[in-house]
CSV table of C-alpha atoms in Angstrom, one decimal:
chain,number,residue,atom,x,y,z
A,1,UNK,CA,-0.1,-0.1,0.1
A,2,UNK,CA,1.3,3.5,-1.2
A,3,UNK,CA,0.7,6.4,1.5
A,4,UNK,CA,0.7,9.4,-0.2
A,5,UNK,CA,2.4,12.2,2.1
A,6,UNK,CA,2.3,15.9,2.2
A,7,UNK,CA,4.9,18.1,1.0
A,8,UNK,CA,5.7,18.5,4.8
A,9,UNK,CA,6.1,15.0,5.7
A,10,UNK,CA,8.1,14.3,2.2
A,11,UNK,CA,10.6,16.9,3.7
A,12,UNK,CA,10.9,15.2,6.7
A,13,UNK,CA,11.4,12.2,5.3
A,14,UNK,CA,13.7,13.6,2.7
A,15,UNK,CA,15.9,14.9,5.9
A,16,UNK,CA,16.0,11.6,8.0
A,17,UNK,CA,16.9,9.5,4.8
A,18,UNK,CA,19.7,12.2,4.1
A,19,UNK,CA,20.9,12.2,8.3
A,20,UNK,CA,20.6,8.3,7.8
A,21,UNK,CA,23.1,8.3,4.9
A,22,UNK,CA,25.6,10.4,7.0
A,23,UNK,CA,25.3,7.4,9.6
A,24,UNK,CA,26.4,4.6,7.1
A,25,UNK,CA,28.9,7.2,6.0
A,26,UNK,CA,30.6,7.8,9.5
A,27,UNK,CA,29.9,4.7,10.6
A,28,UNK,CA,32.2,3.1,7.5
A,29,UNK,CA,34.8,5.8,8.3
A,30,UNK,CA,35.1,4.3,12.0
A,31,UNK,CA,35.4,1.0,10.7
A,32,UNK,CA,38.4,2.2,8.3
A,33,UNK,CA,40.3,4.7,9.8
A,34,UNK,CA,42.6,7.0,7.2
A,35,UNK,CA,45.6,8.8,7.4
A,36,UNK,CA,45.8,12.6,6.8
A,37,UNK,CA,47.4,14.3,4.5
A,38,UNK,CA,49.8,16.8,5.2
A,39,UNK,CA,48.3,20.0,4.8
A,40,UNK,CA,49.2,23.0,2.2
A,41,UNK,CA,47.7,25.5,5.1
A,42,UNK,CA,44.6,25.8,6.9
A,43,UNK,CA,41.2,27.8,6.1
A,44,UNK,CA,39.9,29.6,9.1
A,45,UNK,CA,35.8,29.8,9.6
A,46,UNK,CA,34.7,32.3,12.6
A,47,UNK,CA,31.0,30.4,12.7
A,48,UNK,CA,30.1,32.7,15.3
A,49,UNK,CA,26.4,32.3,13.5
A,50,UNK,CA,23.3,30.6,14.0
A,51,UNK,CA,23.1,27.4,11.4
A,52,UNK,CA,20.7,28.5,8.7
A,53,UNK,CA,20.6,28.5,4.8
A,54,UNK,CA,23.3,31.2,5.0
A,55,UNK,CA,26.1,29.5,7.2
A,56,UNK,CA,25.5,26.4,5.2
A,57,UNK,CA,26.5,28.2,1.9
A,58,UNK,CA,29.0,30.0,3.9
A,59,UNK,CA,30.4,26.9,5.0
A,60,UNK,CA,29.9,25.1,2.0
A,61,UNK,CA,32.3,27.4,-0.1
A,62,UNK,CA,34.9,27.0,2.9
A,63,UNK,CA,34.8,23.4,2.4
A,64,UNK,CA,35.5,23.6,-1.3
A,65,UNK,CA,38.4,26.2,-0.8
A,66,UNK,CA,39.7,23.9,1.4
A,67,UNK,CA,39.9,21.3,-1.1
A,68,UNK,CA,41.4,22.9,-3.9
A,69,UNK,CA,44.3,24.4,-1.8
A,70,UNK,CA,44.7,21.1,-0.1
A,71,UNK,CA,44.0,22.8,3.6
A,72,UNK,CA,42.4,21.6,6.7
A,73,UNK,CA,39.7,23.3,7.8
A,74,UNK,CA,39.4,25.3,11.1
A,75,UNK,CA,36.0,25.9,13.0
A,76,UNK,CA,36.4,28.7,15.3
A,77,UNK,CA,32.9,28.3,16.7
A,78,UNK,CA,30.2,30.2,19.1
A,79,UNK,CA,26.9,29.2,17.7
A,80,UNK,CA,23.3,28.7,19.6
A,81,UNK,CA,22.3,25.9,17.0
A,82,UNK,CA,19.7,26.2,14.3
A,83,UNK,CA,17.9,24.1,11.6
A,84,UNK,CA,18.4,20.4,11.6
A,85,UNK,CA,18.3,20.3,7.5
A,86,UNK,CA,21.1,22.8,7.5
A,87,UNK,CA,23.1,21.1,10.1
A,88,UNK,CA,22.8,18.3,8.0
A,89,UNK,CA,24.5,20.2,5.2
A,90,UNK,CA,27.2,21.6,7.3
A,91,UNK,CA,28.1,17.8,8.5
A,92,UNK,CA,28.3,16.7,4.8
A,93,UNK,CA,30.3,19.3,3.8
A,94,UNK,CA,32.6,18.5,7.2
A,95,UNK,CA,33.0,15.0,5.1
A,96,UNK,CA,33.8,16.0,1.9
A,97,UNK,CA,36.8,17.9,3.4
A,98,UNK,CA,37.7,14.8,5.3
A,99,UNK,CA,37.3,12.3,2.5
A,100,UNK,CA,40.2,14.3,0.7
A,101,UNK,CA,42.5,13.0,3.5
A,102,UNK,CA,42.5,16.6,5.0
A,103,UNK,CA,41.2,17.4,8.7
A,104,UNK,CA,38.4,19.6,10.0
A,105,UNK,CA,39.4,20.8,13.8
A,106,UNK,CA,36.8,22.5,16.3
A,107,UNK,CA,37.5,25.2,18.5
A,108,UNK,CA,35.4,26.8,20.9
A,109,UNK,CA,36.8,29.7,22.7
A,110,UNK,CA,36.4,31.0,26.1
A,111,UNK,CA,32.8,32.0,27.2
A,112,UNK,CA,31.4,30.2,23.8
A,113,UNK,CA,29.1,27.8,23.3
A,114,UNK,CA,28.6,25.0,20.5
A,115,UNK,CA,25.1,24.7,21.3
A,116,UNK,CA,22.1,22.4,19.5
A,117,UNK,CA,22.9,22.3,16.1
A,118,UNK,CA,26.7,23.4,16.6
A,119,UNK,CA,27.0,20.2,19.0
A,120,UNK,CA,27.1,18.0,16.3
A,121,UNK,CA,29.0,20.2,13.5
A,122,UNK,CA,31.4,19.5,16.2
A,123,UNK,CA,31.6,16.1,16.4
A,124,UNK,CA,31.8,15.6,13.2
A,125,UNK,CA,35.4,16.9,13.4
A,126,UNK,CA,38.5,15.1,14.1
A,127,UNK,CA,39.3,17.3,17.1
A,128,UNK,CA,37.5,19.5,19.3
A,129,UNK,CA,39.2,22.2,22.1
A,130,UNK,CA,37.4,24.3,24.4
A,131,UNK,CA,38.1,27.2,26.3
A,132,UNK,CA,37.6,28.2,30.0
A,133,UNK,CA,33.2,28.9,30.4
A,134,UNK,CA,32.8,27.3,26.9
A,135,UNK,CA,29.6,24.9,26.8
A,136,UNK,CA,28.8,22.2,24.7
A,137,UNK,CA,25.3,21.1,24.0
A,138,UNK,CA,22.2,20.9,24.9
A,139,UNK,CA,21.5,19.0,21.6
A,140,UNK,CA,17.7,17.5,21.7
A,141,UNK,CA,16.0,18.9,18.3
A,142,UNK,CA,12.5,20.6,18.7
A,143,UNK,CA,9.3,20.4,16.2
A,144,UNK,CA,7.3,23.5,16.5
A,145,UNK,CA,3.7,22.0,16.4
A,146,UNK,CA,4.7,18.6,15.7
A,147,UNK,CA,2.7,15.5,17.3
A,148,UNK,CA,4.8,13.3,19.3
A,149,UNK,CA,5.4,10.6,17.3
A,150,UNK,CA,6.8,13.4,15.0
A,151,UNK,CA,9.3,14.6,17.6
A,152,UNK,CA,10.1,11.0,18.4
A,153,UNK,CA,11.2,10.1,15.4
A,154,UNK,CA,13.2,13.3,14.6
A,155,UNK,CA,14.5,12.9,18.1
A,156,UNK,CA,15.8,9.0,17.9
A,157,UNK,CA,17.5,9.6,14.4
A,158,UNK,CA,19.0,12.8,16.2
A,159,UNK,CA,20.7,10.6,19.0
A,160,UNK,CA,21.9,7.9,16.4
A,161,UNK,CA,23.8,10.5,14.4
A,162,UNK,CA,25.3,11.7,17.4
A,163,UNK,CA,26.5,8.2,18.4
A,164,UNK,CA,27.6,7.7,15.2
A,165,UNK,CA,29.7,10.8,15.0
A,166,UNK,CA,30.8,10.2,18.5
A,167,UNK,CA,32.1,6.4,17.5
A,168,UNK,CA,33.8,8.1,14.3
A,169,UNK,CA,36.2,10.3,16.2
A,170,UNK,CA,36.3,8.8,19.5
A,171,UNK,CA,34.5,11.2,21.4
A,172,UNK,CA,32.4,9.9,24.8
A,173,UNK,CA,29.7,8.2,23.3
A,174,UNK,CA,27.8,7.8,26.1
A,175,UNK,CA,28.1,11.6,26.9
A,176,UNK,CA,27.2,12.8,23.2
A,177,UNK,CA,24.1,10.5,23.6
A,178,UNK,CA,23.2,12.1,26.7
A,179,UNK,CA,23.1,15.9,24.8
A,180,UNK,CA,20.8,14.4,22.1
A,181,UNK,CA,18.2,12.1,24.6
A,182,UNK,CA,18.3,14.3,27.7
A,183,UNK,CA,18.9,18.2,26.4
A,184,UNK,CA,22.0,17.9,28.9
A,185,UNK,CA,25.3,20.6,28.0
A,186,UNK,CA,28.7,20.2,29.6
A,187,UNK,CA,31.3,22.8,30.3
A,188,UNK,CA,34.2,22.9,28.7
A,189,UNK,CA,36.6,21.2,31.6
A,190,UNK,CA,33.8,18.8,32.0
A,191,UNK,CA,33.7,17.6,28.5
A,192,UNK,CA,37.1,17.5,28.2
A,193,UNK,CA,37.3,15.7,31.6
A,194,UNK,CA,34.9,12.9,30.7
A,195,UNK,CA,36.3,12.6,26.7
A,196,UNK,CA,33.6,14.1,25.2
A,197,UNK,CA,36.2,16.5,23.1
A,198,UNK,CA,39.7,16.5,22.7
A,199,UNK,CA,40.9,18.8,25.2
A,200,UNK,CA,40.9,22.3,26.5
A,201,UNK,CA,42.7,25.2,24.8
A,202,UNK,CA,42.2,29.3,26.0
A,203,UNK,CA,43.7,31.0,23.2
A,204,UNK,CA,43.8,30.0,19.3
A,205,UNK,CA,47.9,29.6,19.1
A,206,UNK,CA,47.5,27.3,21.7
A,207,UNK,CA,44.6,25.2,19.9
A,208,UNK,CA,46.9,25.8,16.7
A,209,UNK,CA,49.9,24.4,18.6
A,210,UNK,CA,48.1,21.5,19.7
A,211,UNK,CA,46.4,20.1,16.2
A,212,UNK,CA,49.8,20.9,14.8
A,213,UNK,CA,48.6,24.1,12.4
A,214,UNK,CA,51.0,26.6,14.4
A,215,UNK,CA,53.6,26.5,11.6
A,216,UNK,CA,51.3,26.5,8.6
A,217,UNK,CA,49.9,29.5,6.6
A,218,UNK,CA,46.3,30.4,8.1
A,219,UNK,CA,43.6,32.1,5.7
A,220,UNK,CA,40.4,33.4,7.4
A,221,UNK,CA,37.7,33.3,5.1
A,222,UNK,CA,34.7,35.5,5.9
A,223,UNK,CA,30.7,35.0,5.6
A,224,UNK,CA,30.1,36.5,2.1
A,225,UNK,CA,27.4,39.2,2.0
A,226,UNK,CA,24.9,37.0,0.2
A,227,UNK,CA,24.9,34.1,2.8
A,228,UNK,CA,24.9,37.2,5.2
A,229,UNK,CA,21.5,37.9,3.7
A,230,UNK,CA,20.6,34.5,3.6
A,231,UNK,CA,20.9,33.9,7.3
A,232,UNK,CA,18.8,37.0,8.1
A,233,UNK,CA,15.5,36.1,5.9
A,234,UNK,CA,16.1,32.6,7.6
A,235,UNK,CA,14.6,34.0,10.9
A,236,UNK,CA,10.6,33.3,10.9
A,237,UNK,CA,10.4,36.7,13.4
A,238,UNK,CA,11.9,38.9,10.7
A,239,UNK,CA,9.8,37.1,7.8
A,240,UNK,CA,6.5,37.7,9.7
A,241,UNK,CA,7.4,41.1,10.7
A,242,UNK,CA,8.3,41.7,6.9
A,243,UNK,CA,4.9,40.2,5.5
A,244,UNK,CA,2.9,41.8,8.2
A,245,UNK,CA,4.1,45.2,8.1
A,246,UNK,CA,4.6,45.3,4.3
A,247,UNK,CA,0.9,44.3,4.3
A,248,UNK,CA,-0.5,47.1,6.3
A,249,UNK,CA,1.9,49.6,4.4
A,250,UNK,CA,0.1,48.4,1.1
A,251,UNK,CA,-3.0,48.8,2.6
A,252,UNK,CA,-2.7,52.2,4.6
A,253,UNK,CA,-1.3,53.1,0.9
A,254,UNK,CA,-4.2,52.9,-0.7
A,255,UNK,CA,-5.7,55.8,0.8
A,256,UNK,CA,-2.8,58.2,0.2
A,257,UNK,CA,-0.9,56.8,-2.9
A,258,UNK,CA,2.6,57.4,-2.9
A,259,UNK,CA,4.7,55.6,-5.6
A,260,UNK,CA,8.0,55.3,-2.4
A,261,UNK,CA,5.8,53.3,0.5
A,262,UNK,CA,4.2,51.1,-2.2
A,263,UNK,CA,7.7,49.8,-3.5
A,264,UNK,CA,9.0,49.6,0.0
A,265,UNK,CA,5.9,47.9,0.7
A,266,UNK,CA,6.2,45.5,-1.9
A,267,UNK,CA,9.7,44.7,-1.8
A,268,UNK,CA,9.5,44.0,2.0
A,269,UNK,CA,6.3,41.1,1.4
A,270,UNK,CA,8.7,39.6,-1.2
A,271,UNK,CA,11.2,39.3,0.9
A,272,UNK,CA,9.3,38.0,3.6
A,273,UNK,CA,7.9,35.1,1.4
A,274,UNK,CA,11.3,34.6,0.1
A,275,UNK,CA,12.5,33.8,4.1
A,276,UNK,CA,9.5,31.7,4.1
A,277,UNK,CA,10.4,29.5,1.4
A,278,UNK,CA,14.2,29.6,2.5
A,279,UNK,CA,13.0,27.8,6.1
A,280,UNK,CA,10.2,25.6,4.3
A,281,UNK,CA,7.4,27.6,6.1
A,282,UNK,CA,3.8,26.4,6.5
A,283,UNK,CA,1.3,27.5,3.8
A,284,UNK,CA,-1.3,27.8,6.5
A,285,UNK,CA,1.2,30.8,8.3
A,286,UNK,CA,1.3,32.4,5.1
A,287,UNK,CA,-2.9,32.4,4.8
A,288,UNK,CA,-3.2,33.5,8.3
A,289,UNK,CA,-1.2,36.6,7.3
A,290,UNK,CA,-3.1,37.3,4.5
A,291,UNK,CA,-6.3,37.0,6.7
A,292,UNK,CA,-4.4,39.5,9.0
A,293,UNK,CA,-3.9,42.0,6.4
A,294,UNK,CA,-7.2,41.8,4.9
A,295,UNK,CA,-8.6,42.2,8.5
A,296,UNK,CA,-6.7,45.5,9.0
A,297,UNK,CA,-7.9,46.8,5.4
A,298,UNK,CA,-11.3,46.4,7.1
A,299,UNK,CA,-10.7,48.1,10.2
A,300,UNK,CA,-9.5,51.2,8.1
A,301,UNK,CA,-13.3,51.5,6.4
A,302,UNK,CA,-14.9,50.8,9.9
A,303,UNK,CA,-13.1,52.5,12.4
A,304,UNK,CA,-14.1,51.0,15.4
A,305,UNK,CA,-10.6,49.1,16.6
A,306,UNK,CA,-12.0,45.2,16.4
A,307,UNK,CA,-10.8,44.4,13.1
A,308,UNK,CA,-7.2,45.8,13.6
A,309,UNK,CA,-6.8,44.1,17.2
A,310,UNK,CA,-8.2,40.6,15.7
A,311,UNK,CA,-5.8,41.4,12.5
A,312,UNK,CA,-2.7,42.2,14.9
A,313,UNK,CA,-3.5,38.9,17.0
A,314,UNK,CA,-4.0,37.0,13.9
A,315,UNK,CA,-0.5,38.7,12.2
A,316,UNK,CA,1.7,37.4,15.3
A,317,UNK,CA,-0.4,33.8,15.3
A,318,UNK,CA,1.1,34.0,11.3
A,319,UNK,CA,4.4,34.5,12.2
A,320,UNK,CA,4.7,32.1,14.9
A,321,UNK,CA,3.2,29.7,12.2
A,322,UNK,CA,5.9,30.1,9.9
A,323,UNK,CA,8.1,27.9,11.9
A,324,UNK,CA,5.4,25.3,12.4
A,325,UNK,CA,6.7,21.8,11.5
A,326,UNK,CA,10.3,22.7,10.6
A,327,UNK,CA,12.8,21.0,12.4
A,328,UNK,CA,15.3,23.3,14.6
A,329,UNK,CA,17.3,22.8,17.2
A,330,UNK,CA,17.0,24.7,19.6
A,331,UNK,CA,13.5,26.7,18.8
A,332,UNK,CA,13.8,29.8,16.8
A,333,UNK,CA,11.5,31.6,19.3
A,334,UNK,CA,12.8,32.9,22.7
A,335,UNK,CA,12.3,35.9,24.5
A,336,UNK,CA,14.1,38.2,22.4
A,337,UNK,CA,11.4,37.0,19.8
A,338,UNK,CA,8.5,37.5,21.9
A,339,UNK,CA,9.6,40.7,23.4
A,340,UNK,CA,10.2,42.2,19.5
A,341,UNK,CA,6.6,41.0,18.4
A,342,UNK,CA,5.3,42.3,21.3
A,343,UNK,CA,6.4,46.1,20.8
A,344,UNK,CA,5.6,45.8,17.1
A,345,UNK,CA,2.2,44.5,17.9
A,346,UNK,CA,1.9,47.6,20.3
A,347,UNK,CA,3.2,50.3,18.1
A,348,UNK,CA,1.0,48.9,15.0
A,349,UNK,CA,-2.2,49.2,17.8
A,350,UNK,CA,-1.1,53.0,18.7
A,351,UNK,CA,-1.1,53.7,15.0
A,352,UNK,CA,-4.1,52.4,13.9
A,353,UNK,CA,-5.8,54.2,17.2
A,354,UNK,CA,-4.4,57.6,15.7
A,355,UNK,CA,-5.7,56.7,12.6
A,356,UNK,CA,-9.0,56.0,13.7
A,357,UNK,CA,-9.3,59.2,15.4
A,358,UNK,CA,-7.7,61.3,12.3
A,359,UNK,CA,-10.5,59.4,10.6
A,360,UNK,CA,-13.3,60.3,12.4
A,361,UNK,CA,-12.0,64.1,12.5
A,362,UNK,CA,-12.1,64.1,9.4
A,363,UNK,CA,-15.0,62.2,8.4
A,364,UNK,CA,-17.0,65.2,10.9
A,365,UNK,CA,-15.2,67.8,8.9
A,366,UNK,CA,-18.2,69.2,6.2
A,367,UNK,CA,-17.3,69.4,2.6
A,368,UNK,CA,-17.2,73.0,1.4
A,369,UNK,CA,-19.9,71.9,-1.2
A,370,UNK,CA,-22.0,68.6,-0.9
A,371,UNK,CA,-21.2,66.6,-4.0
A,372,UNK,CA,-25.1,66.2,-4.6
A,373,UNK,CA,-25.0,69.8,-5.5
A,374,UNK,CA,-22.3,70.2,-7.7
A,375,UNK,CA,-24.2,68.6,-10.8
A,376,UNK,CA,-24.4,71.5,-13.6
A,377,UNK,CA,-21.8,73.8,-12.0
A,378,UNK,CA,-18.8,74.4,-14.3
A,379,UNK,CA,-15.2,74.5,-13.2
A,380,UNK,CA,-11.7,74.0,-14.6
A,381,UNK,CA,-10.0,70.7,-15.4
A,382,UNK,CA,-7.1,70.4,-13.1
A,383,UNK,CA,-5.4,67.7,-15.5
A,384,UNK,CA,-6.1,66.6,-18.8
A,385,UNK,CA,-9.5,64.1,-19.0
A,386,UNK,CA,-9.5,61.5,-21.6
A,387,UNK,CA,-12.1,59.0,-22.2
A,388,UNK,CA,-11.7,55.9,-19.9
A,389,UNK,CA,-9.0,57.2,-17.3
A,390,UNK,CA,-9.9,59.4,-14.4
A,391,UNK,CA,-9.0,63.0,-14.3
A,392,UNK,CA,-8.8,65.8,-11.9
A,393,UNK,CA,-11.5,68.6,-12.2
A,394,UNK,CA,-11.6,71.7,-10.1
A,395,UNK,CA,-15.4,72.7,-9.4
A,396,UNK,CA,-16.3,75.2,-6.8
A,397,UNK,CA,-12.6,75.3,-4.9
A,398,UNK,CA,-12.4,71.7,-4.7
A,399,UNK,CA,-10.4,69.0,-6.7
A,400,UNK,CA,-12.6,66.0,-7.8
A,401,UNK,CA,-11.7,62.8,-9.6
A,402,UNK,CA,-13.5,63.3,-12.8
A,403,UNK,CA,-14.6,61.5,-16.1
A,404,UNK,CA,-15.5,62.3,-19.4
A,405,UNK,CA,-17.0,61.0,-22.6
A,406,UNK,CA,-14.4,63.6,-24.8
A,407,UNK,CA,-10.9,64.1,-24.2
A,408,UNK,CA,-10.2,67.5,-22.4
A,409,UNK,CA,-7.3,69.2,-22.2
A,410,UNK,CA,-5.6,70.8,-19.1
A,411,UNK,CA,-7.3,74.5,-18.3
A,412,UNK,CA,-10.4,73.7,-20.3
A,413,UNK,CA,-13.8,74.9,-18.9
A,414,UNK,CA,-16.1,71.7,-18.0
A,415,UNK,CA,-19.7,71.3,-16.6
A,416,UNK,CA,-20.7,68.6,-14.3
A,417,UNK,CA,-23.0,66.3,-15.7
A,418,UNK,CA,-23.7,63.7,-12.6
A,419,UNK,CA,-21.8,62.4,-10.0
A,420,UNK,CA,-21.1,58.5,-8.6
A,421,UNK,CA,-19.4,56.4,-6.8
A,422,UNK,CA,-17.1,59.3,-5.6
A,423,UNK,CA,-16.5,60.6,-9.0
A,424,UNK,CA,-18.2,63.7,-11.2
A,425,UNK,CA,-18.9,63.0,-15.2
A,426,UNK,CA,-17.9,66.3,-16.9
A,427,UNK,CA,-18.2,67.4,-20.4
A,428,UNK,CA,-16.5,70.6,-22.3
A,429,UNK,CA,-18.4,73.9,-21.4
A,430,UNK,CA,-18.0,77.6,-22.7
A,431,UNK,CA,-16.3,79.8,-20.3
A,432,UNK,CA,-18.7,81.6,-18.1
A,433,UNK,CA,-20.4,84.8,-19.4
A,434,UNK,CA,-19.3,83.6,-23.1
A,435,UNK,CA,-22.4,82.8,-25.2
A,436,UNK,CA,-21.6,80.2,-27.7
A,437,UNK,CA,-21.2,81.7,-31.5
A,438,UNK,CA,-23.9,80.7,-33.7
A,439,UNK,CA,-22.5,78.9,-37.2
A,440,UNK,CA,-23.4,80.6,-40.5
A,441,UNK,CA,-26.1,77.6,-41.3
A,442,UNK,CA,-27.9,78.5,-38.4
A,443,UNK,CA,-27.6,82.3,-39.2
A,444,UNK,CA,-29.3,81.8,-42.4
A,445,UNK,CA,-31.7,79.5,-41.3
A,446,UNK,CA,-33.0,82.2,-39.0
């Protein structure tokens, strides 16, 4: 029997299959140790960033550079973790370097951390050195909104991956499994004492000496701007706020048209959707954000506050749902993210409160001329008015959106023939006080 899976389940299955392939590869490597080649130098990667699409691409570029130059690869790590799918990509890049007879080393400086997804990456390297006050782990993965069976499924594979990585490189298997199973963290000293890491080093120079790289050329490879951009968009909080604020700006611009605001709003929405696609966000989250924008649009018309409040709440929920069903280590939402969302929600609420007050004040102001009383009055065309296109006519000292069945140039006199749906229908008219001339034919007939 064939069971049809949704896109997210299929993506999860691909990730798990990818992890299985890595487990098999690592197990094979542990069964047949290889001899490392003498490196021509070393490439240093400052991995002080989350694990996401940008950092995965950055690390892949560094790995290819190391292979091309016959260099070892050094990771100076200080990461909180991130997306599991990108963690697997980084582990795969690590193994590409190792498969060419080169080494990959991890150094966690004093007071830094190899947390969550970072701990898996560290255990995939040939040696790990940590400074005083540094931490490795905890390492239990999360699935926001996942059911218990999905969570257990991913955790079992993560534990298996952690076990195989530790076995392959001679680290304490029980301690490594404990990080994945029980979400345990170890200080650098604790990890060194139990053999979870290779040893301690309080400076980069001491670390390089211990791994035999003190006398080789060291090249620091910085993260490209493109990868920094990908990392920025890999944050569901950023994506949700871009989409929500962009839609609000677009709605407000309908009532006060400015090209600049429209362009900025469209760019923000596009970037938000791009980021949502990068992290594999749920389509449900996108739908919720669109509904939130629709409610805010209704609020501009209604003006009593209920729709704005509901739209803001739904917008925050949609932002949270962007991470729904995606595998993380650790969770992408913490105190900072919740604080940002709360502040933005408050600012939006205050803005709509003042906009509603301004709207009510403007609605109470009487117009200089009642729209129903301008029929048959004359004025001037403030712009060219052509059939099928709106123009502007100044009648009774007020500008009106005008339409006409004939072409009327700017400055010409016009007469209002009717008013409907906020627009006046006009026709060309003679200037006030000027009688239209009779044609020669009409004079003869008289």
